[in-house]
XYZ file of C-alpha atoms in Angstrom:
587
model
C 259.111 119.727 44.643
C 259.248 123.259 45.765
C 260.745 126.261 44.146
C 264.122 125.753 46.215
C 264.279 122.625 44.752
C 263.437 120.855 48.056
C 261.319 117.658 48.236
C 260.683 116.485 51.759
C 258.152 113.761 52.170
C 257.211 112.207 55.394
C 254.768 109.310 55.394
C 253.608 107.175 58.009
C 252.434 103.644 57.105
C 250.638 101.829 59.745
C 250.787 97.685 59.038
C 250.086 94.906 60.770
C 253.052 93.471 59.977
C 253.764 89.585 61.177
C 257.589 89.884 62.001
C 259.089 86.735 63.669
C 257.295 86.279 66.732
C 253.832 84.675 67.359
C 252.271 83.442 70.183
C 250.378 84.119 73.733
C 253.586 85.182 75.099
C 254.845 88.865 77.034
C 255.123 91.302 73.834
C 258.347 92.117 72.666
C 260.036 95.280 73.437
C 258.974 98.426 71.101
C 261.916 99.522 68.687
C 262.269 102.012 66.823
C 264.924 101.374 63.602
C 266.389 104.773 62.717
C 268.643 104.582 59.631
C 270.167 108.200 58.153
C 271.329 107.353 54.135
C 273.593 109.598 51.996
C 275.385 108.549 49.080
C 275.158 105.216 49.924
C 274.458 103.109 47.168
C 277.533 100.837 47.534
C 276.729 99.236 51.109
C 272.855 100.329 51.050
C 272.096 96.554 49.700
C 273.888 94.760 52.393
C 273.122 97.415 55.257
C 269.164 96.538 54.528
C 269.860 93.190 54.135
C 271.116 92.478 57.330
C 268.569 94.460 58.850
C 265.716 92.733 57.157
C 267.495 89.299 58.734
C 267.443 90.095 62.179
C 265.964 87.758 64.391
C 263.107 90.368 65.816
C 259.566 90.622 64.780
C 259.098 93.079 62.459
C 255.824 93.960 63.954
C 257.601 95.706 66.792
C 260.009 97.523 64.912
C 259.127 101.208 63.258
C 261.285 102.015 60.379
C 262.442 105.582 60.429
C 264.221 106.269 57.481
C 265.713 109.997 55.920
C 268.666 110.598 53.219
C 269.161 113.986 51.742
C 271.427 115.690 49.256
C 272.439 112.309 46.845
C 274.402 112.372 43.880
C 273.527 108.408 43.631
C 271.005 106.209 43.597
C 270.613 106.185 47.221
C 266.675 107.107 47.191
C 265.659 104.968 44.915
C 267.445 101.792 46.675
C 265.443 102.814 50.123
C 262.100 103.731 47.991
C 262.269 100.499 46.317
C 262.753 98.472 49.770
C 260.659 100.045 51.988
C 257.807 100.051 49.530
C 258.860 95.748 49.407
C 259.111 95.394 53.433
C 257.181 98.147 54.659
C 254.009 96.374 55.205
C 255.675 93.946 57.796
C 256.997 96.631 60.111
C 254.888 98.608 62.398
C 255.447 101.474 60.787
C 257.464 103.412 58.679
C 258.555 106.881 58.300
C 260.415 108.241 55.256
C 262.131 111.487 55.105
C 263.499 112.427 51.852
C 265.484 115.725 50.347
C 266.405 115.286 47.369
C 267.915 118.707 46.242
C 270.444 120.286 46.562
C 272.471 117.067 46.069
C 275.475 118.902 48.307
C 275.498 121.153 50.972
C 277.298 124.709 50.243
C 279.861 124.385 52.381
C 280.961 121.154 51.774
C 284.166 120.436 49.035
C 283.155 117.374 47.806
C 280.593 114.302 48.524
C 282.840 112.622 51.362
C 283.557 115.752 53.438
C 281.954 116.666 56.944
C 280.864 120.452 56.590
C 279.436 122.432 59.227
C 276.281 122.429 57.465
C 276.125 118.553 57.091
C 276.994 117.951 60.539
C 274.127 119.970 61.378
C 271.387 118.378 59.025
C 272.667 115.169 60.552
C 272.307 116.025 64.070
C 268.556 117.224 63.353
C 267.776 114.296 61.754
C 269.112 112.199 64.343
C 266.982 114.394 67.005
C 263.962 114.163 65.081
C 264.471 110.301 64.766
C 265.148 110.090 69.123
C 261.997 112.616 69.439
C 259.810 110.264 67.425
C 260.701 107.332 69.697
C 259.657 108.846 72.651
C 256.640 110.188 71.184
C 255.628 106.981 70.297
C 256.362 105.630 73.664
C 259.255 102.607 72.070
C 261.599 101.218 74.514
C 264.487 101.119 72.470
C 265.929 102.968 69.218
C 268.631 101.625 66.998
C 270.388 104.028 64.890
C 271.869 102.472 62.160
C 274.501 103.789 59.537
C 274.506 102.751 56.328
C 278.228 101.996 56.006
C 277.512 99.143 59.270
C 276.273 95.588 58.294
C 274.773 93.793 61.158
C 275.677 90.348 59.725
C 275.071 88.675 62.826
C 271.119 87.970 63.059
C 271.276 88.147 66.745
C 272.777 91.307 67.492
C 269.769 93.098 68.476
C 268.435 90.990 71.331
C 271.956 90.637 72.330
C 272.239 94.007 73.092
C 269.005 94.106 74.473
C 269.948 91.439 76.919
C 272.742 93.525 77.956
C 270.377 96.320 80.005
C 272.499 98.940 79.346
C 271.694 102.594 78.975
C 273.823 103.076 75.367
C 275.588 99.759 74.227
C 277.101 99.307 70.772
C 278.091 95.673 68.649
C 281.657 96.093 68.447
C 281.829 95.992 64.121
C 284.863 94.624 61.911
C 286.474 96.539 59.505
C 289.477 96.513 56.764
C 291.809 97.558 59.228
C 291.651 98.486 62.965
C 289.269 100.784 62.594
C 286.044 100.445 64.607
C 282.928 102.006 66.280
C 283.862 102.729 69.424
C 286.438 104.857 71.146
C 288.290 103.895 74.910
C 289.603 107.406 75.508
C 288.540 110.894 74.890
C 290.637 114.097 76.205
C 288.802 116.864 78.202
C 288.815 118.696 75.085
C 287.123 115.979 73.288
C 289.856 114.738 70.879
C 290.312 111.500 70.493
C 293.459 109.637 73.136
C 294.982 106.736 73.072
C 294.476 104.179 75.933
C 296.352 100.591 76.141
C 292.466 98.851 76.148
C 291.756 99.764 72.041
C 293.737 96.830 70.503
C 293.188 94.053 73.057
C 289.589 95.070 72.876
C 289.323 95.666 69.055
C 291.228 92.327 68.438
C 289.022 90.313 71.101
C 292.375 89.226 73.566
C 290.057 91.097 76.191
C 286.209 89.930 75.978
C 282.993 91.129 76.925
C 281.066 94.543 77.439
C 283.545 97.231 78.094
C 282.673 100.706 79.834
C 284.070 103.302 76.967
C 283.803 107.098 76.435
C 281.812 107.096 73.339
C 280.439 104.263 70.678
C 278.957 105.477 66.958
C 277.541 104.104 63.647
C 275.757 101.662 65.192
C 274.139 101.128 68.758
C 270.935 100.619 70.746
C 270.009 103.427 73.737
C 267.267 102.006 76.467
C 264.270 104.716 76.477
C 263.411 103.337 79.496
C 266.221 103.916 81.857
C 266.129 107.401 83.247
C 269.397 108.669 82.520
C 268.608 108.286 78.863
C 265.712 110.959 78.857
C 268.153 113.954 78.881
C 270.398 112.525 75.928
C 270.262 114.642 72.439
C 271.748 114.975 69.643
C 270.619 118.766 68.999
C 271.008 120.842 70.421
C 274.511 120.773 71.648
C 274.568 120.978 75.881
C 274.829 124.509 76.952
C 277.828 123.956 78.298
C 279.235 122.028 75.384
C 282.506 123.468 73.694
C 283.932 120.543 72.036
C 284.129 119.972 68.099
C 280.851 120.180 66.325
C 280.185 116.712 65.204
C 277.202 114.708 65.853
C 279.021 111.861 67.921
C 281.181 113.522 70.040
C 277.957 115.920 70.794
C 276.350 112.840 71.805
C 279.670 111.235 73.973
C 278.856 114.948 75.579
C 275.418 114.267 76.229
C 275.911 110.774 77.794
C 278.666 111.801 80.210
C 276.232 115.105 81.188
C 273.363 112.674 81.684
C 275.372 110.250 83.615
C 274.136 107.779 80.480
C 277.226 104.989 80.521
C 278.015 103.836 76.991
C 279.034 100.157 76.718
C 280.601 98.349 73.912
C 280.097 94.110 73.558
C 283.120 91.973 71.456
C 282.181 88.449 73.034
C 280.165 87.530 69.118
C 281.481 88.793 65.635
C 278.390 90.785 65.105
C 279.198 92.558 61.545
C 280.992 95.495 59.626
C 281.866 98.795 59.365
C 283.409 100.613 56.429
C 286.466 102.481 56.925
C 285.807 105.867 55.725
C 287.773 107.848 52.939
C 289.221 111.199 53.133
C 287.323 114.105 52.907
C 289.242 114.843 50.138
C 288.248 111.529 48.065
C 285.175 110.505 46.451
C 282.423 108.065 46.121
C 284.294 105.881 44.022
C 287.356 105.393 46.301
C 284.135 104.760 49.340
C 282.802 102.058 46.917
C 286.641 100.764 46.046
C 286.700 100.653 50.008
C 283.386 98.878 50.454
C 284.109 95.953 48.319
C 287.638 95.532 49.793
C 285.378 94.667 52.865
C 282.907 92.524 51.396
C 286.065 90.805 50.031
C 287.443 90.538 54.046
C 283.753 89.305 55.154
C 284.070 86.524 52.728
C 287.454 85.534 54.000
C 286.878 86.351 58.051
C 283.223 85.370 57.739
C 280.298 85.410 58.373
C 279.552 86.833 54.495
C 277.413 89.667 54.166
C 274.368 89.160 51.863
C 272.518 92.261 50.004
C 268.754 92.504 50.261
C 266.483 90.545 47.475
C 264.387 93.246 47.619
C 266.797 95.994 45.956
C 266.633 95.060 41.838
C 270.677 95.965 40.990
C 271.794 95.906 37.817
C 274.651 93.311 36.626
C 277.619 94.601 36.163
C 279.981 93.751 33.151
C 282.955 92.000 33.912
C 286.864 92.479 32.462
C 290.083 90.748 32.376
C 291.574 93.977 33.465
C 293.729 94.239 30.218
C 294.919 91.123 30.526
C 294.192 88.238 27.739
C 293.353 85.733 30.145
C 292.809 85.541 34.124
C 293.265 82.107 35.392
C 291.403 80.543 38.532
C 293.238 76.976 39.489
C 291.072 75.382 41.773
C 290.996 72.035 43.134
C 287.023 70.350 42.064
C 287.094 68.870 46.200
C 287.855 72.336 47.499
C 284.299 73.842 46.041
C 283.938 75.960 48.993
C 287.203 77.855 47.840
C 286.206 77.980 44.390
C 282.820 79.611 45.598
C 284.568 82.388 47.609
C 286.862 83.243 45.072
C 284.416 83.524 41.952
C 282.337 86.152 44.390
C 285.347 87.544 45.051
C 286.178 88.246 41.381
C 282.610 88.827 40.961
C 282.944 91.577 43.294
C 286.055 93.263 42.036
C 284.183 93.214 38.443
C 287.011 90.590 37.018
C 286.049 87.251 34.792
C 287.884 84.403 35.169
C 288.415 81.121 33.358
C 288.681 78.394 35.858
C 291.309 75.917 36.017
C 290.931 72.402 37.576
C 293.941 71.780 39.747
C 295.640 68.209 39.167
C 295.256 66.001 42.290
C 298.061 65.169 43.472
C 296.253 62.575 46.001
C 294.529 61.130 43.279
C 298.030 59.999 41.511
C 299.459 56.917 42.025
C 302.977 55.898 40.806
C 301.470 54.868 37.182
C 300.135 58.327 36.632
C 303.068 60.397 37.772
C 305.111 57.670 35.672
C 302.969 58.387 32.422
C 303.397 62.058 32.822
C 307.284 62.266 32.660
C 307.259 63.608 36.771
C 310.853 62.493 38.782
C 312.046 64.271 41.087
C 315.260 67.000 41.287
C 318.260 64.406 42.375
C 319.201 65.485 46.161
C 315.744 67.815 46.575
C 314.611 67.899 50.098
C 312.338 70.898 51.829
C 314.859 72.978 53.293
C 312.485 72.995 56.528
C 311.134 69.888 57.222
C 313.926 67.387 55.047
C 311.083 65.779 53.588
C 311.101 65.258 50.184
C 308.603 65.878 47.152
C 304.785 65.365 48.496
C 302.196 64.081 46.267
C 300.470 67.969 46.866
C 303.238 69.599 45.576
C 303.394 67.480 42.303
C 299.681 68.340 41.877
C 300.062 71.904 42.546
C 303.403 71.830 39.780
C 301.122 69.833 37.348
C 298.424 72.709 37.879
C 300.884 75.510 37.420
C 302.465 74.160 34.510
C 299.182 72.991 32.435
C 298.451 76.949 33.138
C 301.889 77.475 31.521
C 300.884 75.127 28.245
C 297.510 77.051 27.613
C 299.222 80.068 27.614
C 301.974 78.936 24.952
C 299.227 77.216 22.716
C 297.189 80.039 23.298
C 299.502 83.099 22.042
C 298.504 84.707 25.026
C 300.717 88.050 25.263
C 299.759 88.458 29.311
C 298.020 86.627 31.626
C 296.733 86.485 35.820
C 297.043 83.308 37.488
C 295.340 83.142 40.949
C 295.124 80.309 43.125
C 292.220 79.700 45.347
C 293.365 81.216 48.525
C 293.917 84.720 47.723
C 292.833 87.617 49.991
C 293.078 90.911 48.151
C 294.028 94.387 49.225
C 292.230 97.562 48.408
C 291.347 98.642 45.120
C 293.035 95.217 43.356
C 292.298 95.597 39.945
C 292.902 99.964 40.135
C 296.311 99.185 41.540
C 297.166 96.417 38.955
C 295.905 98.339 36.271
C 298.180 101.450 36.772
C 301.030 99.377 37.934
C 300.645 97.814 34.016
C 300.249 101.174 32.660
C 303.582 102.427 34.169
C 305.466 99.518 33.199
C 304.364 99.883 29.648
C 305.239 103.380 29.447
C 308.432 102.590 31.069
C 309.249 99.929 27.979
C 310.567 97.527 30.601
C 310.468 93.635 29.600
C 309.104 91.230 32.047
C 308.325 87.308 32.507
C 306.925 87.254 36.048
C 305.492 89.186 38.141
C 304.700 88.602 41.858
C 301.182 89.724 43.067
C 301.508 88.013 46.377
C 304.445 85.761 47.768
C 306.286 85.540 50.870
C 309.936 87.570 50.392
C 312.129 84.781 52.321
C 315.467 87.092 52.950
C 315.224 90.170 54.473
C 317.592 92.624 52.398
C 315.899 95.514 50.251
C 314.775 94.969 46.870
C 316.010 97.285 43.961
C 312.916 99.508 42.950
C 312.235 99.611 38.933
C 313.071 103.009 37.480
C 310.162 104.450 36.294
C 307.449 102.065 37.530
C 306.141 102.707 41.512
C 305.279 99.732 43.571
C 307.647 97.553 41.713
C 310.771 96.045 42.667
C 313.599 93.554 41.412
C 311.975 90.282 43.125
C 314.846 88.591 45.269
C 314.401 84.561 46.646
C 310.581 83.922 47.462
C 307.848 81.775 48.322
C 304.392 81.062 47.209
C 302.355 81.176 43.801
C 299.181 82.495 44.984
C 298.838 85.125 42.168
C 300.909 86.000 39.539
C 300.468 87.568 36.127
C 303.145 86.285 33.545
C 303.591 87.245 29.774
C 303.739 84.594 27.125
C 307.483 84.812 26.669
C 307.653 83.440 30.384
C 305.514 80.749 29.915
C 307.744 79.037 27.053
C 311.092 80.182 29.392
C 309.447 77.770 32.179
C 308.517 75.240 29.896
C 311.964 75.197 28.312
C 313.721 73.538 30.543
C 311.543 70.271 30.870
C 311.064 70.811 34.378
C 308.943 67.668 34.809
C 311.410 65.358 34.742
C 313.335 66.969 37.447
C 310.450 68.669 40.015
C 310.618 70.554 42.744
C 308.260 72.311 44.220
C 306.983 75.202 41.916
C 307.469 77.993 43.991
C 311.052 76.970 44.704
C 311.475 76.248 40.488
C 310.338 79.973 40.165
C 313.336 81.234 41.921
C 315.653 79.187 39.971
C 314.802 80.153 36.725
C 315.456 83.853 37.699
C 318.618 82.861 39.431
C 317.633 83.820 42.769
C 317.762 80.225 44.464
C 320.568 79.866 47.204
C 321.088 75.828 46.315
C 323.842 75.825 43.514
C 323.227 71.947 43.097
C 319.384 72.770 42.468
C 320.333 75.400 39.601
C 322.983 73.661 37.761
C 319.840 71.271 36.637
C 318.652 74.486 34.895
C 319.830 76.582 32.059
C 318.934 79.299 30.998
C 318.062 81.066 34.235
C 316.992 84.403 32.584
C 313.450 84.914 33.439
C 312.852 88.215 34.183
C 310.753 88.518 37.663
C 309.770 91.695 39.831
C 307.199 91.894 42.669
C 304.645 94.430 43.618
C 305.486 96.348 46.345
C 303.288 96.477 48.953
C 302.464 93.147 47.451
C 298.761 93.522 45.765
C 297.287 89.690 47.338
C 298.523 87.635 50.594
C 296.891 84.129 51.600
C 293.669 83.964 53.057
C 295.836 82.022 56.267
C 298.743 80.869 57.432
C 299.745 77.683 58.342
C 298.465 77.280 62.493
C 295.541 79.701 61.524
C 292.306 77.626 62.209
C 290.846 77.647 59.315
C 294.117 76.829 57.261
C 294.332 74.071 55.488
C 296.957 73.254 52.687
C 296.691 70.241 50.229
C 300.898 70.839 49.274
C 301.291 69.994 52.777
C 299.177 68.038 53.929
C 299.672 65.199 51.885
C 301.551 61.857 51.363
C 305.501 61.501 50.048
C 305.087 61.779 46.110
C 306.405 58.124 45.653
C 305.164 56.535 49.212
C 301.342 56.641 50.014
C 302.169 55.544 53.479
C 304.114 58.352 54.545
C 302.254 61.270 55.213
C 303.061 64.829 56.052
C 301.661 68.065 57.309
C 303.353 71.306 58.114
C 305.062 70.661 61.356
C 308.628 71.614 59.998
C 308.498 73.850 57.248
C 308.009 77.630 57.449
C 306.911 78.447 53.778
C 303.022 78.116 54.750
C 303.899 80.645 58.132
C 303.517 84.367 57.883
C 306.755 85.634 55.914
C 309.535 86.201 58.127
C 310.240 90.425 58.153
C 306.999 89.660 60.772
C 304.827 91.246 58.722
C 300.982 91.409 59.797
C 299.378 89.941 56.807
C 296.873 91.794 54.852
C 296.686 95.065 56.624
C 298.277 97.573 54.423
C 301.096 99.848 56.586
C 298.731 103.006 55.950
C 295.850 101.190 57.416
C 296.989 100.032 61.078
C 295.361 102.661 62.478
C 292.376 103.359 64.473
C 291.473 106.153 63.295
């Protein structure tokens, strides 16, 4: 390291390298991978996963690698992999600067200075220099926030012949990599193409001012010889930031940029504030490992990057309940990565069967059902599901009492968290504490069946008075309202749970329903925005609900789906699901 604290290594490792192809056949195209790391340790794992998955002998691909000015353990993740895959690629260069570990104009780790948009540019020039020296027919840049979790995205794109073409990537919200207007001062514009292109209702390779992050430029084609990052165009007087210098480049060149939706080919990050830090990035970055798990395909980190385990909580709480069914293992799978991810151990819970019941069994547990109950949708009444899913519910309910524990989570196994989960519980905990405000119940994620405003709690944010609602996919719930639910002997009079719930806080519109019940004192609230929402609604493809979809509790020969009722559809103030109100943005 050098008296300016500067260490800047560049090595070139030639290797034979057997990749993925073999054979007499027409070599495949020369690539050169160019991937620019800062800060990056969150996403680094999956980012070099995916790449190391691609479908594309590795024998044709030259790594070029460079990250500068870390405050993590960004260096160490890429020494550690490249010294694991290195040998299989072509070659590799690695570019390393280790100090200072910010830049001197910058006010914190997430902001875009002057002086990093400059470093970046370089690097990004020296990496587009080095392909042409070495004669490659393509370069991918890669950033590290971008998971290519589709294995065929590179000779997709290749396929494509285009001078610049980009994957279109996935994100949290409607953020993306690509941009389908751009003012003549270079700002960004709004054009009516962005959403039916982002959300797929248009499909295919799409003409578009400038793409970023991630994409693929053909060496070959002439009009890519004049592109550069730095640099700037002579003529260039637009904002000094490394992709809108290169949109400038490509429309001075005549390059056309091109951006491809027909396959779901991965992820990209949404990025924080410059104003935030690398926690809230991280916070971000599992909230979209969380949505790949959901949405699918899952991203998957590299084997070759040794992470440390990281210790798991309850969040405060004395227990955090999982209720799974043992037939849906795929859900429980999801769900215990999920919780894996946002750091949170739970015990799990298997969910009574209701399909498995048969009129001895629901005898021999006390069940009947609520004289005159009938789904307020469909006029069906009880399903064999829905006794299940009460049975599950209220064996959660027992444990608690027999347990003295004070507070508890219960999740079911279709949850699809927002941002930040366990942050956003946490303080929302914290305030209520402080606020000395009793509770039984509280809401995580439901569906709010009336439309009418809530009354906010005094003193706590993101909490109101919880009016009539649907669904028990996550709750947490103090001891005192376990033994209020369990008061009333509600098995010898069921409903379905989620409408019991409203009953016992008096929120139910049936009269005939509540007069069954006494007291109805338990104290509910919601979060507000809620903090969970299913992982789909009912008509979604991949939705599937054993309540349902089931058989009438007392009659195996009458069965039942959804057609009819509206509590599995998206809640009815038309909201759009898990995309938070901040986060329906583009940009």
């Amino acid at each position: 390291m050098g008296a300016a604290g500067l260490l800047c290594a560049l090595l070139l490792l030639l290797g034979t390298g057997t990749g993925t192809g073999t054979g007499t056949g027409p070599a495949p195209p020369r690539l050169v991978l160019a991937l620019l790391a800062r800060n990056a340790q969150h996403s680094l794992p999956h980012c070099l996963g995916a790449l190391e998955r691609l479908d594309y002998p590795a024998s044709s691909i030259a790594l070029w690698c460079a990250t500068d000015h870390n405050s993590d353990n960004t260096t160490a993740m890429l020494q550690e992999w490249l010294e694991a895959v290195g040998k299989d690629y072509h070659s590799v260069v690695w570019k390393v600067q280790e100090e200072p570990s910010s830049y001197p104009d910058e006010l914190g780790p997430k902001h875009w200075s002057d002086k990093r948009y400059e470093n970046v540019m370089k690097l990004k020039q020296e990496a587009l220099t080095y392909a042409r020296e070495q004669q490659a027919d393509y370069i991918l840049f890669v950033d590290t926030d971008s998971v290519l979790t589709n294995n065929q995205t590179l000779k997709f794109l290749m396929a494509q012949n285009k001078s610049v073409v980009a994957p279109m990537l996935d994100s949290q919200t409607f953020y993306s990599n690509f941009w389908c207007g751009i003012t003549p001062q270079g700002y960004y514009r709004r054009t009516p193409d962005y959403f039916p292109t982002k959300n797929r209702q248009r499909v295919g390779c799409f003409r578009v001012p400038m793409v970023y992050a991630t994409f693929l430029i053909d060496l070959r084609k002439e009009e890519t010889l004049q592109l550069a990052f730095y640099p700037p165009h002579p003529n260039y007087t637009w904002a000094f930031d490394d992709i809108i210098v290169f949109a400038y480049s490509c429309q001075e060149a005549g390059a056309e940029v091109h951006v491809c939706n027909q396959h779901r080919f991965g992820y990209i990050n949404v990025p924080v504030k410059a104003h935030q830090t690398l926690e809230d990035d991280h916070a971000n970055f599992v909230h979209l490992t969380l949505e790949a798990m959901v949405d699918g395909p899952p991203m998957q980190r590299s084997r070759h990057i040794s992470l440390l385990p990281r210790p798991l909580t309850k969040m405060g709480f004395d227990e955090i309940f999982l209720i799974n069914l043992v037939r849906r293992p795929d859900r429980r799978q999801r769900m215990l990565a999920s919780l894996q991810e946002l750091e949170i151990v739970p015990r799990v819970v298997d969910a009574v069967d209701g399909s498995t019941l048969n009129s001895s069994d629901i005898k021999v547990l006390g069940v009947d059902l609520l004289p005159g109950y009938y789904d307020p949708f469909s006029g069906r009444t009880l399903t064999k599901g829905e006794v299940g899913c009460f049975l599950s519910h209220y064996n959660v309910w027992k444990e608690i009492v027999s347990r003295g524990l004070e507070r508890s989570v219960v999740f079911e196994d279709d949850v699809r968290f927002e941002a930040a989960f366990p942050a956003r519980l946490q303080r929302l905990m914290e305030e209520l504490e402080q606020a000395q405000q009793d509770w039984d119940l509280i809401y995580l994620g439901r569906k709010q069946v009336n439309d009418e405003d809530e009354a906010p709690v005094k003193g706590v944010r993101n909490l109101v008075v919880a009016g009539y609602s649907y669904w028990t996919l996550a709750y947490a719930i103090s001891h005192h309202g376990a033994q209020k639910l369990l008061a009333t002997k509600p098995l010898s009079k069921m409903l379905p749970v989620d409408e019991y719930l409203p009953i016992m806080y008096d929120k139910h519109p049936n009269e005939d329903y509540k007069r069954h019940f006494s007291p109805r004192d338990l104290l509910v609230f919601s979060a507000h925005p809620l903090l969970v929402y299913p992982t789909h609604y009912a008509g979604d493809s991949n939705w599937l609900s054993d309540t349902e979809t089931s058989t009438i509790w007392d009659d195996d020969t009458k069965k039942t789906d959804w057609v009819g009722s509206q509590k599995t559809l998206r809640d009815s103030q038309g909201s759009t699901g898990h995309l938070r109100s901040t986060a329906r943005d583009e940009l």
